[in-house]
Amino acid sequence: PSQMVTDFPNYTYSIPNFYEFKHNIPFKENLNFECIGFASRAETRKCMHWIHGHKGFLLSSKYDFQNLKDTTGYQFPNVKFYQWNPEILSSFMKKDFGIFHGAYFKEPFGYSIFQAIDYGKLPIIHTDWAKDIDYKYRASTKNEFDKVIRKIQMDTHKERLGQFNKLKTYMLKFDNKEDWTSKVLKICQ
């Protein structure tokens, strides 16, 4: 939603973003739900610091990660850090973690959340993201995030799989390249 649409209805176009599922790695029962993955830019709104106190893997900017450690009390003793590099994204996403931290504030699309599903990981998303689906693994504070991790760990595989499938089904409406291309081309005409 944007005021621009109201102010300029004849000059504003809304085209949903696009994500092509390429990996379709199935959600497995034997994933390590004691570890959390984070693969994104270290923007403040992405709440990377919520992983502090948990085991996990981070793929981001080493400068932003170091700055966070230098300017806060967060030290991430049980987190293995990897410098962002698109060439290692696939191997990173195949690491032994079952939970993906995607609980970002004001997320416009959520490309990394789509990637998590594509790689068979179970994301925690922000309370305000994809509000039109009933997905139970959501958080908007560090306290809620920690509680959701415990909830995921306590849930059965059947429950986690049901939530994973619900989110993936929702995301598949953004996987139609032909539809997306035709909408973009209409604007260019």
mmCIF file of C-alpha atoms in Angstrom:
data_model
loop_
_atom_site.group_PDB
_atom_site.id
_atom_site.type_symbol
_atom_site.label_atom_id
_atom_site.label_comp_id
_atom_site.label_asym_id
_atom_site.label_seq_id
_atom_site.Cartn_x
_atom_site.Cartn_y
_atom_site.Cartn_z
ATOM 1 C CA PRO A 1 0.000 0.000 0.000
ATOM 2 C CA SER A 2 1.235 3.457 -0.871
ATOM 3 C CA GLN A 3 -0.047 7.028 -0.941
ATOM 4 C CA MET A 4 1.430 7.246 -4.448
ATOM 5 C CA VAL A 5 -1.305 4.961 -5.760
ATOM 6 C CA THR A 6 -3.932 7.295 -4.308
ATOM 7 C CA ASP A 7 -2.195 10.478 -5.441
ATOM 8 C CA PHE A 8 -1.247 9.261 -8.925
ATOM 9 C CA PRO A 9 -3.653 6.460 -9.885
ATOM 10 C CA ASN A 10 -3.032 6.846 -13.623
ATOM 11 C CA TYR A 11 0.752 6.808 -13.295
ATOM 12 C CA THR A 12 1.360 4.198 -10.624
ATOM 13 C CA TYR A 13 1.584 0.491 -11.307
ATOM 14 C CA SER A 14 1.842 -2.299 -8.818
ATOM 15 C CA ILE A 15 3.590 -5.439 -9.975
ATOM 16 C CA PRO A 16 4.239 -8.134 -7.393
ATOM 17 C CA ASN A 17 7.842 -9.237 -7.284
ATOM 18 C CA PHE A 18 8.946 -12.585 -8.667
ATOM 19 C CA TYR A 19 10.805 -15.597 -7.268
ATOM 20 C CA GLU A 20 11.588 -18.703 -9.252
ATOM 21 C CA PHE A 21 11.837 -21.857 -7.146
ATOM 22 C CA LYS A 22 14.894 -23.640 -8.548
ATOM 23 C CA HIS A 23 15.979 -25.991 -5.775
ATOM 24 C CA ASN A 24 12.717 -27.254 -4.253
ATOM 25 C CA ILE A 25 14.597 -29.066 -1.519
ATOM 26 C CA PRO A 26 12.037 -30.948 0.551
ATOM 27 C CA PHE A 27 11.456 -30.085 4.188
ATOM 28 C CA LYS A 28 12.975 -32.967 6.131
ATOM 29 C CA GLU A 29 12.256 -34.346 9.559
ATOM 30 C CA ASN A 30 15.929 -34.736 10.482
ATOM 31 C CA LEU A 31 16.859 -31.040 10.173
ATOM 32 C CA ASN A 32 18.794 -29.532 13.058
ATOM 33 C CA PHE A 33 16.256 -27.333 14.850
ATOM 34 C CA GLU A 34 18.863 -26.360 17.447
ATOM 35 C CA CYS A 35 20.571 -24.172 14.817
ATOM 36 C CA ILE A 36 19.334 -21.037 13.104
ATOM 37 C CA GLY A 37 20.451 -19.649 9.763
ATOM 38 C CA PHE A 38 20.551 -16.019 8.650
ATOM 39 C CA ALA A 39 21.510 -15.064 5.096
ATOM 40 C CA SER A 40 20.847 -11.430 4.399
ATOM 41 C CA ARG A 41 22.204 -7.916 4.578
ATOM 42 C CA ALA A 42 22.776 -6.796 8.145
ATOM 43 C CA GLU A 43 20.298 -3.938 8.092
ATOM 44 C CA THR A 44 18.970 -2.894 11.492
ATOM 45 C CA ARG A 45 15.408 -3.803 10.441
ATOM 46 C CA LYS A 46 16.493 -7.392 9.824
ATOM 47 C CA CYS A 47 17.241 -7.923 13.537
ATOM 48 C CA MET A 48 20.326 -10.075 13.085
ATOM 49 C CA HIS A 49 21.031 -9.626 16.811
ATOM 50 C CA TRP A 50 18.052 -11.839 17.659
ATOM 51 C CA ILE A 51 20.276 -14.838 16.904
ATOM 52 C CA HIS A 52 22.496 -13.945 19.875
ATOM 53 C CA GLY A 53 22.097 -16.658 22.503
ATOM 54 C CA HIS A 54 21.389 -19.368 19.939
ATOM 55 C CA LYS A 55 23.487 -21.722 17.842
ATOM 56 C CA GLY A 56 23.596 -20.886 14.201
ATOM 57 C CA PHE A 57 25.158 -19.653 10.991
ATOM 58 C CA LEU A 58 25.298 -16.105 9.622
ATOM 59 C CA LEU A 59 25.973 -15.112 6.023
ATOM 60 C CA SER A 60 26.282 -11.340 5.809
ATOM 61 C CA SER A 61 28.736 -8.436 5.698
ATOM 62 C CA LYS A 62 31.733 -8.896 8.002
ATOM 63 C CA TYR A 63 31.903 -5.132 8.592
ATOM 64 C CA ASP A 64 28.282 -4.890 9.706
ATOM 65 C CA PHE A 65 28.626 -8.010 11.844
ATOM 66 C CA GLN A 66 31.778 -6.688 13.524
ATOM 67 C CA ASN A 67 30.177 -3.271 14.039
ATOM 68 C CA LEU A 68 27.215 -4.911 15.778
ATOM 69 C CA LYS A 69 29.578 -6.800 18.096
ATOM 70 C CA ASP A 70 31.735 -3.713 18.764
ATOM 71 C CA THR A 71 28.824 -1.405 19.614
ATOM 72 C CA THR A 72 26.552 -3.734 21.609
ATOM 73 C CA GLY A 73 26.832 -6.526 24.144
ATOM 74 C CA TYR A 74 26.107 -9.134 21.476
ATOM 75 C CA GLN A 75 29.012 -11.477 20.795
ATOM 76 C CA PHE A 76 27.342 -14.498 19.149
ATOM 77 C CA PRO A 77 29.548 -17.141 20.814
ATOM 78 C CA ASN A 78 27.695 -20.073 19.225
ATOM 79 C CA VAL A 79 27.316 -18.593 15.754
ATOM 80 C CA LYS A 80 29.610 -19.326 12.829
ATOM 81 C CA PHE A 81 29.996 -16.270 10.583
ATOM 82 C CA TYR A 82 30.487 -16.356 6.795
ATOM 83 C CA GLN A 83 31.317 -13.308 4.682
ATOM 84 C CA TRP A 84 28.607 -12.664 2.099
ATOM 85 C CA ASN A 85 29.510 -14.044 -1.282
ATOM 86 C CA PRO A 86 26.901 -15.150 -3.826
ATOM 87 C CA GLU A 87 29.152 -18.059 -4.804
ATOM 88 C CA ILE A 88 28.735 -19.707 -1.386
ATOM 89 C CA LEU A 89 25.018 -19.008 -0.891
ATOM 90 C CA SER A 90 23.932 -22.464 -2.025
ATOM 91 C CA SER A 91 26.435 -24.320 0.171
ATOM 92 C CA PHE A 92 25.522 -22.036 3.094
ATOM 93 C CA MET A 93 21.813 -22.751 2.694
ATOM 94 C CA LYS A 94 22.564 -26.482 2.686
ATOM 95 C CA LYS A 95 24.261 -26.281 6.092
ATOM 96 C CA ASP A 96 22.855 -28.175 9.049
ATOM 97 C CA PHE A 97 20.191 -25.785 10.308
ATOM 98 C CA GLY A 98 16.421 -26.165 10.216
ATOM 99 C CA ILE A 99 15.232 -22.712 11.284
ATOM 100 C CA PHE A 100 15.765 -19.619 9.145
ATOM 101 C CA HIS A 101 15.577 -16.120 10.681
ATOM 102 C CA GLY A 102 13.424 -14.085 8.308
ATOM 103 C CA ALA A 103 11.545 -11.979 10.883
ATOM 104 C CA TYR A 104 12.430 -8.665 9.229
ATOM 105 C CA PHE A 105 10.583 -5.414 9.940
ATOM 106 C CA LYS A 106 8.874 -3.719 6.985
ATOM 107 C CA GLU A 107 9.958 -6.384 4.510
ATOM 108 C CA PRO A 108 8.710 -5.393 1.047
ATOM 109 C CA PHE A 109 9.086 -8.807 -0.605
ATOM 110 C CA GLY A 110 11.227 -11.251 1.361
ATOM 111 C CA TYR A 111 13.541 -12.747 -1.240
ATOM 112 C CA SER A 112 15.687 -14.465 1.405
ATOM 113 C CA ILE A 113 12.543 -15.926 3.002
ATOM 114 C CA PHE A 114 11.630 -17.405 -0.386
ATOM 115 C CA GLN A 115 15.162 -18.804 -0.634
ATOM 116 C CA ALA A 116 14.809 -20.420 2.783
ATOM 117 C CA ILE A 117 11.673 -22.262 1.650
ATOM 118 C CA ASP A 118 13.386 -23.157 -1.650
ATOM 119 C CA TYR A 119 16.227 -24.761 0.333
ATOM 120 C CA GLY A 120 13.855 -26.660 2.641
ATOM 121 C CA LYS A 121 14.329 -24.480 5.741
ATOM 122 C CA LEU A 122 11.551 -23.382 8.116
ATOM 123 C CA PRO A 123 11.488 -19.584 8.408
ATOM 124 C CA ILE A 124 10.431 -17.462 11.310
ATOM 125 C CA ILE A 125 8.768 -14.450 9.711
ATOM 126 C CA HIS A 126 7.701 -11.088 11.060
ATOM 127 C CA THR A 127 4.188 -10.714 12.423
ATOM 128 C CA ASP A 128 3.352 -8.199 9.677
ATOM 129 C CA TRP A 129 4.736 -10.160 6.714
ATOM 130 C CA ALA A 130 2.282 -12.157 4.546
ATOM 131 C CA LYS A 131 -0.532 -11.396 6.971
ATOM 132 C CA ASP A 132 -3.113 -12.972 4.683
ATOM 133 C CA ILE A 133 -1.977 -16.487 5.625
ATOM 134 C CA ASP A 134 -2.301 -18.207 8.973
ATOM 135 C CA TYR A 135 1.343 -19.060 9.674
ATOM 136 C CA LYS A 136 2.251 -19.725 13.280
ATOM 137 C CA TYR A 137 6.025 -19.118 13.320
ATOM 138 C CA ARG A 138 6.045 -15.320 13.569
ATOM 139 C CA ALA A 139 7.821 -12.805 15.787
ATOM 140 C CA SER A 140 8.100 -9.050 16.162
ATOM 141 C CA THR A 141 10.420 -8.916 19.198
ATOM 142 C CA LYS A 142 13.491 -10.811 20.412
ATOM 143 C CA ASN A 143 11.396 -12.327 23.212
ATOM 144 C CA GLU A 144 8.781 -13.579 20.723
ATOM 145 C CA PHE A 145 11.570 -14.865 18.466
ATOM 146 C CA ASP A 146 13.039 -16.943 21.310
ATOM 147 C CA LYS A 147 9.588 -18.333 22.151
ATOM 148 C CA VAL A 148 8.931 -19.264 18.516
ATOM 149 C CA ILE A 149 12.226 -21.157 18.389
ATOM 150 C CA ARG A 150 11.145 -23.192 21.408
ATOM 151 C CA LYS A 151 7.716 -23.729 19.828
ATOM 152 C CA ILE A 152 9.316 -25.041 16.619
ATOM 153 C CA GLN A 153 11.574 -27.347 18.624
ATOM 154 C CA MET A 154 8.611 -28.723 20.578
ATOM 155 C CA ASP A 155 6.289 -29.150 17.593
ATOM 156 C CA THR A 156 6.005 -32.437 15.762
ATOM 157 C CA HIS A 157 7.414 -32.892 12.293
ATOM 158 C CA LYS A 158 3.851 -33.114 10.994
ATOM 159 C CA GLU A 159 3.009 -29.661 12.435
ATOM 160 C CA ARG A 160 6.239 -28.086 11.138
ATOM 161 C CA LEU A 161 5.696 -29.658 7.712
ATOM 162 C CA GLY A 162 2.134 -28.325 7.611
ATOM 163 C CA GLN A 163 3.365 -24.800 8.349
ATOM 164 C CA PHE A 164 6.159 -25.120 5.762
ATOM 165 C CA ASN A 165 3.691 -26.288 3.097
ATOM 166 C CA LYS A 166 1.240 -23.516 3.951
ATOM 167 C CA LEU A 167 3.925 -20.849 3.475
ATOM 168 C CA LYS A 168 5.294 -22.418 0.295
ATOM 169 C CA THR A 169 1.798 -22.654 -1.215
ATOM 170 C CA TYR A 170 1.340 -18.939 -0.518
ATOM 171 C CA MET A 171 4.714 -18.154 -2.121
ATOM 172 C CA LEU A 172 4.031 -20.132 -5.282
ATOM 173 C CA LYS A 173 1.747 -17.356 -6.519
ATOM 174 C CA PHE A 174 4.952 -15.339 -7.087
ATOM 175 C CA ASP A 175 6.579 -18.107 -9.165
ATOM 176 C CA ASN A 176 4.925 -17.447 -12.525
ATOM 177 C CA LYS A 177 7.598 -15.900 -14.746
ATOM 178 C CA GLU A 178 5.300 -15.496 -17.756
ATOM 179 C CA ASP A 179 2.675 -13.616 -15.739
ATOM 180 C CA TRP A 180 5.322 -11.356 -14.183
ATOM 181 C CA THR A 181 6.953 -10.691 -17.580
ATOM 182 C CA SER A 182 3.657 -9.776 -19.228
ATOM 183 C CA LYS A 183 2.859 -7.289 -16.421
ATOM 184 C CA VAL A 184 6.265 -5.641 -16.809
ATOM 185 C CA LEU A 185 5.917 -5.475 -20.594
ATOM 186 C CA LYS A 186 2.476 -3.820 -20.333
ATOM 187 C CA ILE A 187 4.051 -0.922 -18.446
ATOM 188 C CA CYS A 188 6.775 -0.555 -21.073
ATOM 189 C CA GLN A 189 4.264 -0.194 -23.915
#
